[in-house]
Amino acid sequence: MIKKERHVLVIFPHPDDEAFGVSGTISSYRDMGVPVTYACLTLGEMGRNLGNPPFANRETLPQIRKEELKNACKAMGLDDLRMMGFRDKTIEFEDDEKMVKVVADLIEETNPSLVISFYPGLAVHPDHDATARAVVRAIRRMPEMERPALYTLAFANNTVEVLGEPDVIHDVTAKADKKVATLNAHASQTVWMMKEMEKKLEELDPDALKWLNYERFYTYRWDQDFE
Ligand SMILES: [Zn+2]
């Protein structure tokens, strides 16, 4: 059961961050008529995958990933995509206050009842963690009564040790096709992984099916501090 929201704001640093663990959820909200804004901070222009043989170079990759991102949003039925224009692999070096302001401005403008991002310190990549820190800081500064809920993705090896099991599980079985379409839209990054995955899904591999059909979040608890 997915709770109805007033407005959902999704904030991630890289195109395709939304595809793996949230695209079924985004598609569900859109089909429920809930407005969703996706703020993608960079164009993933440092993505390592340039193809073999290469289909892109450092100059053309951002353009390719921009088109892929737009197509991914189409697949999810998302029509409010914000490309925030930061450079890939630099979020961790940006001024903290600047990043907090970017998030605070998005919240002020869209007035979300729910924000979705990563969990700080448990999201494996420095850009992911830096994005998560900015999101947590921006919301923490709001008066308690006005704060949106914050659902986070965490997948570091020690996640269960630190946070236990996720408290929000969305059954997105009905959106599986849209999720696969979203992942395929990011072909430059996902084509090999999706080949593997589609084989596993055909074989009804239980882990692959669980990954496809269920999206798992940790509600951020404001009495826990990440620092
Ligand atoms: Zn990422």
mmCIF file of C-alpha atoms and ligand atoms in Angstrom:
data_model
loop_
_atom_site.group_PDB
_atom_site.id
_atom_site.type_symbol
_atom_site.label_atom_id
_atom_site.label_comp_id
_atom_site.label_asym_id
_atom_site.label_seq_id
_atom_site.Cartn_x
_atom_site.Cartn_y
_atom_site.Cartn_z
ATOM 1 C CA MET A 1 0.000 0.000 0.000
ATOM 2 C CA ILE A 2 1.528 3.309 -1.078
ATOM 3 C CA LYS A 3 0.382 6.296 0.919
ATOM 4 C CA LYS A 4 -1.024 9.202 -1.071
ATOM 5 C CA GLU A 5 1.118 12.344 -0.913
ATOM 6 C CA ARG A 6 0.539 16.000 -1.679
ATOM 7 C CA HIS A 7 3.764 16.330 -3.667
ATOM 8 C CA VAL A 8 6.892 14.182 -3.816
ATOM 9 C CA LEU A 9 10.354 15.672 -4.304
ATOM 10 C CA VAL A 10 13.091 13.253 -5.390
ATOM 11 C CA ILE A 11 16.706 14.438 -5.136
ATOM 12 C CA PHE A 12 19.650 12.435 -6.475
ATOM 13 C CA PRO A 13 23.040 13.374 -7.925
ATOM 14 C CA HIS A 14 23.178 11.116 -11.012
ATOM 15 C CA PRO A 15 20.860 10.245 -13.867
ATOM 16 C CA ASP A 16 19.956 6.567 -13.234
ATOM 17 C CA ASP A 17 20.059 6.891 -9.407
ATOM 18 C CA GLU A 18 16.261 7.026 -9.576
ATOM 19 C CA ALA A 19 15.961 3.979 -11.819
ATOM 20 C CA PHE A 20 17.188 1.195 -9.539
ATOM 21 C CA GLY A 21 15.312 1.678 -6.296
ATOM 22 C CA VAL A 22 12.651 4.329 -6.842
ATOM 23 C CA SER A 23 11.276 4.170 -10.383
ATOM 24 C CA GLY A 24 8.434 1.830 -9.404
ATOM 25 C CA THR A 25 7.523 4.181 -6.581
ATOM 26 C CA ILE A 26 7.648 7.267 -8.799
ATOM 27 C CA SER A 27 5.478 5.520 -11.422
ATOM 28 C CA SER A 28 3.009 4.562 -8.684
ATOM 29 C CA TYR A 29 2.719 8.135 -7.432
ATOM 30 C CA ARG A 30 2.236 9.446 -10.942
ATOM 31 C CA ASP A 31 -0.519 6.896 -11.609
ATOM 32 C CA MET A 32 -2.161 8.009 -8.335
ATOM 33 C CA GLY A 33 -2.138 11.595 -9.631
ATOM 34 C CA VAL A 34 0.536 12.737 -7.150
ATOM 35 C CA PRO A 35 2.862 15.403 -8.577
ATOM 36 C CA VAL A 36 6.516 14.335 -8.510
ATOM 37 C CA THR A 37 9.502 16.628 -9.008
ATOM 38 C CA TYR A 38 12.846 14.994 -9.736
ATOM 39 C CA ALA A 39 15.895 17.166 -9.124
ATOM 40 C CA CYS A 40 18.930 15.505 -10.685
ATOM 41 C CA LEU A 41 22.047 17.379 -9.631
ATOM 42 C CA THR A 42 24.501 16.301 -12.365
ATOM 43 C CA LEU A 43 24.473 14.718 -15.805
ATOM 44 C CA GLY A 44 26.741 11.875 -14.755
ATOM 45 C CA GLU A 45 29.292 13.071 -17.261
ATOM 46 C CA MET A 46 32.091 11.206 -15.496
ATOM 47 C CA GLY A 47 30.255 7.903 -15.956
ATOM 48 C CA ARG A 48 32.846 5.255 -16.636
ATOM 49 C CA ASN A 49 30.813 3.422 -19.201
ATOM 50 C CA LEU A 50 31.603 4.796 -22.638
ATOM 51 C CA GLY A 51 30.725 1.525 -24.355
ATOM 52 C CA ASN A 52 32.843 -1.054 -26.094
ATOM 53 C CA PRO A 53 33.410 -0.022 -28.795
ATOM 54 C CA PRO A 54 32.927 3.463 -27.354
ATOM 55 C CA PHE A 55 29.626 5.114 -28.303
ATOM 56 C CA ALA A 56 30.499 8.301 -26.474
ATOM 57 C CA ASN A 57 33.396 10.419 -25.361
ATOM 58 C CA ARG A 58 33.711 12.872 -22.494
ATOM 59 C CA GLU A 59 32.194 15.612 -24.653
ATOM 60 C CA THR A 60 29.192 13.676 -25.926
ATOM 61 C CA LEU A 61 28.382 11.649 -22.818
ATOM 62 C CA PRO A 62 26.521 14.458 -20.967
ATOM 63 C CA GLN A 63 24.273 15.002 -23.995
ATOM 64 C CA ILE A 64 23.566 11.287 -24.249
ATOM 65 C CA ARG A 65 22.812 10.982 -20.560
ATOM 66 C CA LYS A 66 20.554 14.031 -20.684
ATOM 67 C CA GLU A 67 18.448 12.404 -23.404
ATOM 68 C CA GLU A 68 18.440 9.118 -21.481
ATOM 69 C CA LEU A 69 17.269 10.925 -18.356
ATOM 70 C CA LYS A 70 14.426 12.600 -20.220
ATOM 71 C CA ASN A 71 13.358 9.245 -21.656
ATOM 72 C CA ALA A 72 13.552 7.648 -18.214
ATOM 73 C CA CYS A 73 11.232 10.353 -16.883
ATOM 74 C CA LYS A 74 8.820 9.697 -19.740
ATOM 75 C CA ALA A 75 8.835 5.993 -18.856
ATOM 76 C CA MET A 76 7.889 6.863 -15.254
ATOM 77 C CA GLY A 77 5.252 9.398 -16.303
ATOM 78 C CA LEU A 78 7.248 12.131 -14.562
ATOM 79 C CA ASP A 79 6.888 15.548 -16.122
ATOM 80 C CA ASP A 80 8.749 17.806 -13.682
ATOM 81 C CA LEU A 81 12.438 17.075 -14.181
ATOM 82 C CA ARG A 82 14.974 19.603 -12.948
ATOM 83 C CA MET A 83 18.517 19.288 -14.241
ATOM 84 C CA MET A 84 20.448 21.240 -11.652
ATOM 85 C CA GLY A 85 23.663 21.677 -13.631
ATOM 86 C CA PHE A 86 26.263 20.505 -11.130
ATOM 87 C CA ARG A 87 29.268 18.575 -12.322
ATOM 88 C CA ASP A 88 29.532 14.858 -11.723
ATOM 89 C CA LYS A 89 31.913 13.780 -8.921
ATOM 90 C CA THR A 90 32.044 17.312 -7.520
ATOM 91 C CA ILE A 91 29.072 17.379 -5.160
ATOM 92 C CA GLU A 92 31.248 16.328 -2.224
ATOM 93 C CA PHE A 93 33.483 19.349 -2.866
ATOM 94 C CA GLU A 94 30.700 21.898 -3.166
ATOM 95 C CA ASP A 95 30.165 24.315 -0.329
ATOM 96 C CA ASP A 96 27.831 22.670 2.204
ATOM 97 C CA GLU A 97 25.713 25.775 2.637
ATOM 98 C CA LYS A 98 25.312 26.167 -1.106
ATOM 99 C CA MET A 99 23.991 22.603 -1.362
ATOM 100 C CA VAL A 100 21.656 23.087 1.585
ATOM 101 C CA LYS A 101 20.253 26.185 -0.104
ATOM 102 C CA VAL A 102 19.657 24.304 -3.362
ATOM 103 C CA VAL A 103 17.591 21.765 -1.450
ATOM 104 C CA ALA A 104 15.831 24.361 0.709
ATOM 105 C CA ASP A 105 14.823 26.344 -2.390
ATOM 106 C CA LEU A 106 13.386 23.213 -4.040
ATOM 107 C CA ILE A 107 11.412 22.415 -0.887
ATOM 108 C CA GLU A 108 10.131 25.941 -0.582
ATOM 109 C CA GLU A 109 9.003 25.976 -4.192
ATOM 110 C CA THR A 110 7.391 22.532 -4.397
ATOM 111 C CA ASN A 111 6.108 22.228 -0.802
ATOM 112 C CA PRO A 112 6.456 18.420 -0.768
ATOM 113 C CA SER A 113 4.839 16.171 1.817
ATOM 114 C CA LEU A 114 7.567 13.612 1.056
ATOM 115 C CA VAL A 115 11.209 13.902 -0.010
ATOM 116 C CA ILE A 116 13.140 10.885 -1.324
ATOM 117 C CA SER A 117 16.945 10.728 -1.380
ATOM 118 C CA PHE A 118 19.846 8.667 -0.041
ATOM 119 C CA TYR A 119 20.740 7.997 3.592
ATOM 120 C CA PRO A 120 23.847 9.993 4.530
ATOM 121 C CA GLY A 121 26.879 7.802 5.107
ATOM 122 C CA LEU A 122 25.206 4.631 3.852
ATOM 123 C CA ALA A 123 24.947 5.380 0.154
ATOM 124 C CA VAL A 124 28.402 4.179 -0.947
ATOM 125 C CA HIS A 125 29.348 6.982 -3.385
ATOM 126 C CA PRO A 126 30.684 10.373 -2.165
ATOM 127 C CA ASP A 127 28.216 12.290 -4.385
ATOM 128 C CA HIS A 128 25.356 10.234 -2.933
ATOM 129 C CA ASP A 129 26.427 10.930 0.638
ATOM 130 C CA ALA A 130 26.985 14.644 -0.025
ATOM 131 C CA THR A 131 23.530 14.940 -1.576
ATOM 132 C CA ALA A 132 21.992 13.114 1.368
ATOM 133 C CA ARG A 133 23.737 15.389 3.880
ATOM 134 C CA ALA A 134 22.376 18.490 2.152
ATOM 135 C CA VAL A 135 18.852 17.050 2.126
ATOM 136 C CA VAL A 136 18.943 16.118 5.810
ATOM 137 C CA ARG A 137 20.392 19.487 6.818
ATOM 138 C CA ALA A 138 17.851 21.458 4.800
ATOM 139 C CA ILE A 139 14.887 19.602 6.279
ATOM 140 C CA ARG A 140 16.299 19.588 9.805
ATOM 141 C CA ARG A 141 16.355 23.386 9.747
ATOM 142 C CA MET A 142 12.631 23.550 9.104
ATOM 143 C CA PRO A 143 10.216 23.877 12.026
ATOM 144 C CA GLU A 144 9.326 20.345 13.088
ATOM 145 C CA MET A 145 5.660 20.703 12.193
ATOM 146 C CA GLU A 146 6.464 21.812 8.643
ATOM 147 C CA ARG A 147 9.008 19.125 7.768
ATOM 148 C CA PRO A 148 8.145 16.751 4.936
ATOM 149 C CA ALA A 149 8.714 13.057 5.573
ATOM 150 C CA LEU A 150 12.060 11.823 4.248
ATOM 151 C CA TYR A 151 12.406 8.355 2.729
ATOM 152 C CA THR A 152 15.991 7.291 2.197
ATOM 153 C CA LEU A 153 17.783 4.595 0.244
ATOM 154 C CA ALA A 154 20.696 2.901 1.977
ATOM 155 C CA PHE A 155 22.768 0.073 0.560
ATOM 156 C CA ALA A 156 26.188 0.126 2.205
ATOM 157 C CA ASN A 157 27.269 -3.297 3.463
ATOM 158 C CA ASN A 158 26.649 -2.317 7.077
ATOM 159 C CA THR A 159 23.190 -0.830 6.476
ATOM 160 C CA VAL A 160 21.206 -3.468 8.365
ATOM 161 C CA GLU A 161 23.711 -3.312 11.229
ATOM 162 C CA VAL A 162 23.200 0.435 11.545
ATOM 163 C CA LEU A 163 19.544 0.915 10.615
ATOM 164 C CA GLY A 164 17.917 -2.491 10.876
ATOM 165 C CA GLU A 165 15.378 -3.448 8.226
ATOM 166 C CA PRO A 166 13.656 -0.812 6.055
ATOM 167 C CA ASP A 167 10.389 0.384 7.560
ATOM 168 C CA VAL A 168 8.693 1.336 4.274
ATOM 169 C CA ILE A 169 8.230 -1.302 1.602
ATOM 170 C CA HIS A 170 6.372 -0.447 -1.589
ATOM 171 C CA ASP A 171 4.923 -3.256 -3.649
ATOM 172 C CA VAL A 172 5.506 -1.992 -7.185
ATOM 173 C CA THR A 173 4.740 -5.268 -8.959
ATOM 174 C CA ALA A 174 2.127 -3.504 -11.082
ATOM 175 C CA LYS A 175 4.793 -1.041 -12.290
ATOM 176 C CA ALA A 176 7.429 -3.636 -13.194
ATOM 177 C CA ASP A 177 7.181 -2.835 -16.916
ATOM 178 C CA LYS A 178 7.712 0.863 -16.267
ATOM 179 C CA LYS A 179 10.641 0.110 -13.997
ATOM 180 C CA VAL A 180 12.313 -2.027 -16.657
ATOM 181 C CA ALA A 181 11.610 0.683 -19.261
ATOM 182 C CA THR A 182 13.185 3.296 -16.971
ATOM 183 C CA LEU A 183 16.293 1.201 -16.495
ATOM 184 C CA ASN A 184 16.525 0.527 -20.218
ATOM 185 C CA ALA A 185 16.223 4.248 -20.915
ATOM 186 C CA HIS A 186 19.607 4.687 -19.214
ATOM 187 C CA ALA A 187 21.136 2.294 -21.732
ATOM 188 C CA SER A 188 24.614 3.845 -21.696
ATOM 189 C CA GLN A 189 24.942 2.804 -18.049
ATOM 190 C CA THR A 190 22.620 -0.171 -17.738
ATOM 191 C CA VAL A 191 22.703 -2.188 -20.948
ATOM 192 C CA TRP A 192 24.994 -4.937 -19.604
ATOM 193 C CA MET A 193 23.395 -5.071 -16.220
ATOM 194 C CA MET A 194 19.936 -5.293 -17.804
ATOM 195 C CA LYS A 195 21.012 -8.170 -20.025
ATOM 196 C CA GLU A 196 21.970 -10.105 -16.888
ATOM 197 C CA MET A 197 18.856 -8.967 -15.063
ATOM 198 C CA GLU A 198 16.436 -9.908 -17.816
ATOM 199 C CA LYS A 199 17.942 -13.378 -17.914
ATOM 200 C CA LYS A 200 17.506 -13.714 -14.145
ATOM 201 C CA LEU A 201 13.927 -12.472 -14.340
ATOM 202 C CA GLU A 202 13.133 -14.997 -17.058
ATOM 203 C CA GLU A 203 14.531 -17.709 -14.783
ATOM 204 C CA LEU A 204 12.318 -16.306 -11.974
ATOM 205 C CA ASP A 205 15.364 -15.770 -9.774
ATOM 206 C CA PRO A 206 13.874 -14.860 -6.366
ATOM 207 C CA ASP A 207 16.358 -12.075 -5.602
ATOM 208 C CA ALA A 208 15.844 -10.475 -9.002
ATOM 209 C CA LEU A 209 12.064 -10.611 -8.609
ATOM 210 C CA LYS A 210 12.268 -9.135 -5.128
ATOM 211 C CA TRP A 211 14.442 -6.310 -6.446
ATOM 212 C CA LEU A 212 12.041 -5.644 -9.313
ATOM 213 C CA ASN A 213 8.788 -5.814 -7.377
ATOM 214 C CA TYR A 214 9.619 -4.224 -4.018
ATOM 215 C CA GLU A 215 11.219 -0.888 -3.193
ATOM 216 C CA ARG A 216 12.519 -0.422 0.313
ATOM 217 C CA PHE A 217 13.065 2.794 2.235
ATOM 218 C CA TYR A 218 14.220 3.948 5.633
ATOM 219 C CA THR A 219 12.189 6.824 7.002
ATOM 220 C CA TYR A 220 14.730 9.308 8.305
ATOM 221 C CA ARG A 221 14.404 9.653 12.057
ATOM 222 C CA TRP A 222 15.147 13.145 13.307
ATOM 223 C CA ASP A 223 16.161 11.897 16.739
ATOM 224 C CA GLN A 224 19.085 10.066 15.084
ATOM 225 C CA ASP A 225 21.986 12.148 13.908
ATOM 226 C CA PHE A 226 24.239 11.124 11.058
ATOM 227 C CA GLU A 227 27.299 13.054 12.159
HETATM 228 ZN ZN ZN B 1 24.675 7.641 -8.421
#
